[in-house]
PDB file of C-alpha atoms in Angstrom:
ATOM      1  CA  PHE A   1      77.854  41.951 118.082  1.00  0.00           C
ATOM      2  CA  LEU A   2      76.012  38.737 118.887  1.00  0.00           C
ATOM      3  CA  GLU A   3      73.488  40.616 120.947  1.00  0.00           C
ATOM      4  CA  LEU A   4      72.795  43.300 118.683  1.00  0.00           C
ATOM      5  CA  ASP A   5      73.453  42.102 115.164  1.00  0.00           C
ATOM      6  CA  LEU A   6      72.272  38.234 116.204  1.00  0.00           C
ATOM      7  CA  GLU A   7      75.373  37.261 114.560  1.00  0.00           C
ATOM      8  CA  THR A   8      76.316  33.881 115.688  1.00  0.00           C
ATOM      9  CA  ASP A   9      80.060  32.899 117.198  1.00  0.00           C
ATOM     10  CA  GLU A  10      80.274  30.694 113.998  1.00  0.00           C
ATOM     11  CA  TYR A  11      79.422  33.579 111.677  1.00  0.00           C
ATOM     12  CA  ILE A  12      81.656  36.009 113.428  1.00  0.00           C
ATOM     13  CA  ASN A  13      84.657  33.013 112.953  1.00  0.00           C
ATOM     14  CA  ALA A  14      83.926  32.420 109.611  1.00  0.00           C
ATOM     15  CA  GLN A  15      84.389  36.228 108.686  1.00  0.00           C
ATOM     16  CA  CYS A  16      87.628  36.485 110.494  1.00  0.00           C
ATOM     17  CA  LEU A  17      88.905  33.063 108.588  1.00  0.00           C
ATOM     18  CA  LYS A  18      87.868  34.441 105.378  1.00  0.00           C
ATOM     19  CA  LEU A  19      89.625  37.965 106.110  1.00  0.00           C
ATOM     20  CA  ILE A  20      92.702  36.351 107.082  1.00  0.00           C
ATOM     21  CA  GLU A  21      92.766  33.847 103.876  1.00  0.00           C
ATOM     22  CA  ASN A  22      92.362  36.817 101.735  1.00  0.00           C
ATOM     23  CA  ASP A  23      95.561  38.490 103.516  1.00  0.00           C
ATOM     24  CA  MET A  24      93.234  41.119 104.968  1.00  0.00           C
ATOM     25  CA  SER A  25      93.266  41.935 108.867  1.00  0.00           C
ATOM     26  CA  VAL A  26      91.023  41.447 111.366  1.00  0.00           C
ATOM     27  CA  ILE A  27      89.264  43.611 114.269  1.00  0.00           C
ATOM     28  CA  LEU A  28      87.527  41.313 116.364  1.00  0.00           C
ATOM     29  CA  CYS A  29      84.751  42.971 118.748  1.00  0.00           C
ATOM     30  CA  ILE A  30      84.294  41.199 122.047  1.00  0.00           C
ATOM     31  CA  GLY A  31      82.051  42.630 124.687  1.00  0.00           C
ATOM     32  CA  GLU A  32      79.457  41.825 127.110  1.00  0.00           C
ATOM     33  CA  THR A  33      75.838  43.009 127.562  1.00  0.00           C
ATOM     34  CA  GLU A  34      74.945  45.012 130.578  1.00  0.00           C
ATOM     35  CA  VAL A  35      73.042  42.144 132.574  1.00  0.00           C
ATOM     36  CA  GLU A  36      76.223  39.886 131.902  1.00  0.00           C
ATOM     37  CA  PHE A  37      78.404  42.799 133.349  1.00  0.00           C
ATOM     38  CA  GLU A  38      75.969  43.026 136.128  1.00  0.00           C
ATOM     39  CA  LYS A  39      76.272  39.053 136.802  1.00  0.00           C
ATOM     40  CA  ASP A  40      80.158  39.253 136.907  1.00  0.00           C
ATOM     41  CA  LEU A  41      80.326  37.048 133.633  1.00  0.00           C
ATOM     42  CA  VAL A  42      82.595  39.618 131.834  1.00  0.00           C
ATOM     43  CA  GLY A  43      85.441  37.122 131.712  1.00  0.00           C
ATOM     44  CA  SER A  44      83.339  34.018 130.718  1.00  0.00           C
ATOM     45  CA  VAL A  45      81.892  35.966 128.011  1.00  0.00           C
ATOM     46  CA  CYS A  46      85.302  37.392 126.683  1.00  0.00           C
ATOM     47  CA  GLU A  47      86.971  34.027 126.868  1.00  0.00           C
ATOM     48  CA  ILE A  48      84.079  32.569 124.774  1.00  0.00           C
ATOM     49  CA  GLN A  49      83.820  35.123 122.236  1.00  0.00           C
ATOM     50  CA  LEU A  50      87.748  35.180 121.735  1.00  0.00           C
ATOM     51  CA  LYS A  51      87.864  31.404 121.950  1.00  0.00           C
ATOM     52  CA  LYS A  52      85.275  31.025 119.354  1.00  0.00           C
ATOM     53  CA  GLY A  53      85.932  33.925 117.357  1.00  0.00           C
ATOM     54  CA  LEU A  54      89.529  33.098 116.846  1.00  0.00           C
ATOM     55  CA  ALA A  55      89.176  29.278 116.083  1.00  0.00           C
ATOM     56  CA  GLY A  56      91.448  28.120 113.375  1.00  0.00           C
ATOM     57  CA  ILE A  57      93.729  31.331 113.389  1.00  0.00           C
ATOM     58  CA  SER A  58      97.371  30.031 113.753  1.00  0.00           C
ATOM     59  CA  ALA A  59      99.666  31.619 115.916  1.00  0.00           C
ATOM     60  CA  GLU A  60     101.563  33.438 112.990  1.00  0.00           C
ATOM     61  CA  GLU A  61      98.313  34.648 111.489  1.00  0.00           C
ATOM     62  CA  MET A  62      97.679  36.409 114.827  1.00  0.00           C
ATOM     63  CA  SER A  63      99.988  39.601 113.762  1.00  0.00           C
ATOM     64  CA  ARG A  64      96.950  40.366 111.527  1.00  0.00           C
ATOM     65  CA  VAL A  65      94.471  40.174 114.310  1.00  0.00           C
ATOM     66  CA  VAL A  66      93.294  43.257 116.780  1.00  0.00           C
ATOM     67  CA  ILE A  67      90.886  42.461 119.209  1.00  0.00           C
ATOM     68  CA  ALA A  68      88.281  45.234 120.379  1.00  0.00           C
ATOM     69  CA  TYR A  69      86.885  45.190 123.842  1.00  0.00           C
ATOM     70  CA  GLU A  70      83.382  46.993 123.515  1.00  0.00           C
ATOM     71  CA  PRO A  71      80.809  46.405 126.181  1.00  0.00           C
ATOM     72  CA  VAL A  72      77.764  46.057 124.563  1.00  0.00           C
ATOM     73  CA  TRP A  73      76.201  48.573 127.096  1.00  0.00           C
ATOM     74  CA  ALA A  74      78.513  51.272 126.258  1.00  0.00           C
ATOM     75  CA  ILE A  75      78.004  51.134 122.689  1.00  0.00           C
ATOM     76  CA  GLY A  76      76.261  54.747 121.899  1.00  0.00           C
ATOM     77  CA  THR A  77      74.914  55.027 125.088  1.00  0.00           C
ATOM     78  CA  GLY A  78      77.479  57.652 126.429  1.00  0.00           C
ATOM     79  CA  LYS A  79      78.132  54.928 129.203  1.00  0.00           C
ATOM     80  CA  VAL A  80      81.893  54.131 129.433  1.00  0.00           C
ATOM     81  CA  ALA A  81      83.847  51.721 131.752  1.00  0.00           C
ATOM     82  CA  THR A  82      85.958  53.029 134.049  1.00  0.00           C
ATOM     83  CA  PRO A  83      89.458  52.833 133.407  1.00  0.00           C
ATOM     84  CA  GLU A  84      89.923  50.248 135.892  1.00  0.00           C
ATOM     85  CA  ILE A  85      87.237  48.117 134.770  1.00  0.00           C
ATOM     86  CA  ALA A  86      88.600  48.264 131.343  1.00  0.00           C
ATOM     87  CA  GLN A  87      92.243  47.356 132.312  1.00  0.00           C
ATOM     88  CA  THR A  88      90.927  44.486 134.196  1.00  0.00           C
ATOM     89  CA  VAL A  89      89.034  43.092 131.182  1.00  0.00           C
ATOM     90  CA  HIS A  90      92.103  44.011 128.773  1.00  0.00           C
ATOM     91  CA  ALA A  91      94.431  42.087 131.112  1.00  0.00           C
ATOM     92  CA  ILE A  92      91.926  39.231 131.259  1.00  0.00           C
ATOM     93  CA  CYS A  93      91.673  39.067 127.724  1.00  0.00           C
ATOM     94  CA  ARG A  94      95.658  39.019 127.335  1.00  0.00           C
ATOM     95  CA  ASP A  95      95.832  36.139 129.916  1.00  0.00           C
ATOM     96  CA  ILE A  96      93.344  34.214 127.597  1.00  0.00           C
ATOM     97  CA  LEU A  97      95.446  35.271 124.713  1.00  0.00           C
ATOM     98  CA  SER A  98      98.589  33.884 126.313  1.00  0.00           C
ATOM     99  CA  GLY A  99      96.828  30.578 126.979  1.00  0.00           C
ATOM    100  CA  MET A 100      95.857  30.095 123.502  1.00  0.00           C
ATOM    101  CA  TYR A 101      98.944  31.420 121.761  1.00  0.00           C
ATOM    102  CA  GLY A 102     101.722  32.018 124.434  1.00  0.00           C
ATOM    103  CA  GLU A 103     102.756  34.938 126.230  1.00  0.00           C
ATOM    104  CA  GLU A 104     104.954  36.688 123.346  1.00  0.00           C
ATOM    105  CA  ILE A 105     101.689  36.781 120.922  1.00  0.00           C
ATOM    106  CA  ALA A 106      99.633  37.955 123.589  1.00  0.00           C
ATOM    107  CA  ASN A 107     101.690  40.651 124.490  1.00  0.00           C
ATOM    108  CA  ASN A 108     102.170  41.738 120.952  1.00  0.00           C
ATOM    109  CA  THR A 109      98.320  41.232 119.845  1.00  0.00           C
ATOM    110  CA  ARG A 110      96.699  45.144 120.082  1.00  0.00           C
ATOM    111  CA  ILE A 111      93.572  45.211 122.315  1.00  0.00           C
ATOM    112  CA  LEU A 112      91.693  48.369 121.874  1.00  0.00           C
ATOM    113  CA  TYR A 113      88.830  49.859 123.909  1.00  0.00           C
ATOM    114  CA  GLY A 114      85.645  51.106 122.346  1.00  0.00           C
ATOM    115  CA  GLY A 115      82.627  51.846 123.727  1.00  0.00           C
ATOM    116  CA  SER A 116      81.713  55.520 124.079  1.00  0.00           C
ATOM    117  CA  VAL A 117      85.290  56.853 123.986  1.00  0.00           C
ATOM    118  CA  SER A 118      85.352  60.481 124.335  1.00  0.00           C
ATOM    119  CA  PRO A 119      87.477  63.334 124.902  1.00  0.00           C
ATOM    120  CA  GLU A 120      86.780  63.187 128.549  1.00  0.00           C
ATOM    121  CA  SER A 121      87.308  59.380 128.743  1.00  0.00           C
ATOM    122  CA  VAL A 122      90.644  58.987 126.559  1.00  0.00           C
ATOM    123  CA  ASP A 123      93.038  59.847 128.763  1.00  0.00           C
ATOM    124  CA  GLY A 124      92.049  57.637 131.558  1.00  0.00           C
ATOM    125  CA  LEU A 125      91.376  54.460 129.174  1.00  0.00           C
ATOM    126  CA  LEU A 126      94.806  54.936 127.307  1.00  0.00           C
ATOM    127  CA  ALA A 127      96.707  55.409 130.316  1.00  0.00           C
ATOM    128  CA  GLN A 128      96.585  51.871 131.561  1.00  0.00           C
ATOM    129  CA  PRO A 129      98.811  49.119 130.339  1.00  0.00           C
ATOM    130  CA  ASP A 130      97.082  46.718 128.359  1.00  0.00           C
ATOM    131  CA  ILE A 131      94.797  49.169 126.388  1.00  0.00           C
ATOM    132  CA  ASP A 132      96.818  49.571 123.114  1.00  0.00           C
ATOM    133  CA  GLY A 133      94.147  52.187 121.513  1.00  0.00           C
ATOM    134  CA  ALA A 134      90.782  53.197 121.047  1.00  0.00           C
ATOM    135  CA  LEU A 135      87.906  52.187 118.511  1.00  0.00           C
ATOM    136  CA  VAL A 136      85.935  55.532 118.359  1.00  0.00           C
ATOM    137  CA  GLY A 137      82.547  55.832 117.437  1.00  0.00           C
ATOM    138  CA  GLY A 138      80.253  58.609 117.591  1.00  0.00           C
ATOM    139  CA  ALA A 139      82.875  61.023 118.866  1.00  0.00           C
ATOM    140  CA  SER A 140      84.630  60.697 115.444  1.00  0.00           C
ATOM    141  CA  LEU A 141      81.605  62.934 114.043  1.00  0.00           C
ATOM    142  CA  SER A 142      82.924  65.864 115.901  1.00  0.00           C
ATOM    143  CA  GLY A 143      86.631  66.999 114.351  1.00  0.00           C
ATOM    144  CA  GLU A 144      87.358  68.647 117.532  1.00  0.00           C
ATOM    145  CA  SER A 145      86.504  65.832 119.754  1.00  0.00           C
ATOM    146  CA  PHE A 146      87.900  63.113 117.518  1.00  0.00           C
ATOM    147  CA  GLY A 147      91.315  65.137 116.674  1.00  0.00           C
ATOM    148  CA  ARG A 148      91.578  65.350 121.070  1.00  0.00           C
ATOM    149  CA  ILE A 149      91.178  61.535 120.996  1.00  0.00           C
ATOM    150  CA  ILE A 150      93.606  60.756 118.188  1.00  0.00           C
ATOM    151  CA  ASN A 151      96.267  63.222 119.078  1.00  0.00           C
ATOM    152  CA  PHE A 152      96.228  61.554 122.612  1.00  0.00           C
ATOM    153  CA  GLN A 153      99.708  61.500 124.189  1.00  0.00           C
ATOM    154  CA  THR A 154     100.847  59.132 126.982  1.00  0.00           C
ATOM    155  CA  ALA A 155     102.238  61.167 130.123  1.00  0.00           C
ATOM    156  CA  GLU A 156     105.648  59.699 129.458  1.00  0.00           C
ATOM    157  CA  ALA A 157     105.401  61.557 125.988  1.00  0.00           C
ATOM    158  CA  LEU A 158     104.102  64.804 127.737  1.00  0.00           C
ATOM    159  CA  GLN A 159     106.726  64.858 130.032  1.00  0.00           C
ATOM    160  CA  ALA A 160     109.352  63.985 127.459  1.00  0.00           C
ATOM    161  CA  ALA A 161     108.365  66.783 125.458  1.00  0.00           C
TER     162      ALA A 161
END
């Protein structure tokens, strides 16, 4: 993260390009600070981070890219975006990707949510249509917590069982 690690957009883009060049996959993490969130700058921040982070990555290479929306204010703090907030930001990201690469690639790009994902928050988050998975940090240190998260099942899957 730019704010935490003092990494520049250019450095992050160079890392993404190097991974793609070496036939590896990329998880591009984006997200706003608490101040940016409070000033309603989430969409602008994510747009800048996506456009700069993905610069030089072709439409064909996007199959090897995963986006992770991790609001900086939620990392390791126990704070988590509500499912509605996370869905709104994920939809914004998908719209940005659609403008960059077209609707099909935008719809096929996995966008994960990260930011204090827990057994208590996973159901609401992963029930959202634009949230394709979770990037789990601290909760992965507890086998019971992590097991609950990775064994998440959608409401449709539970009804079918």
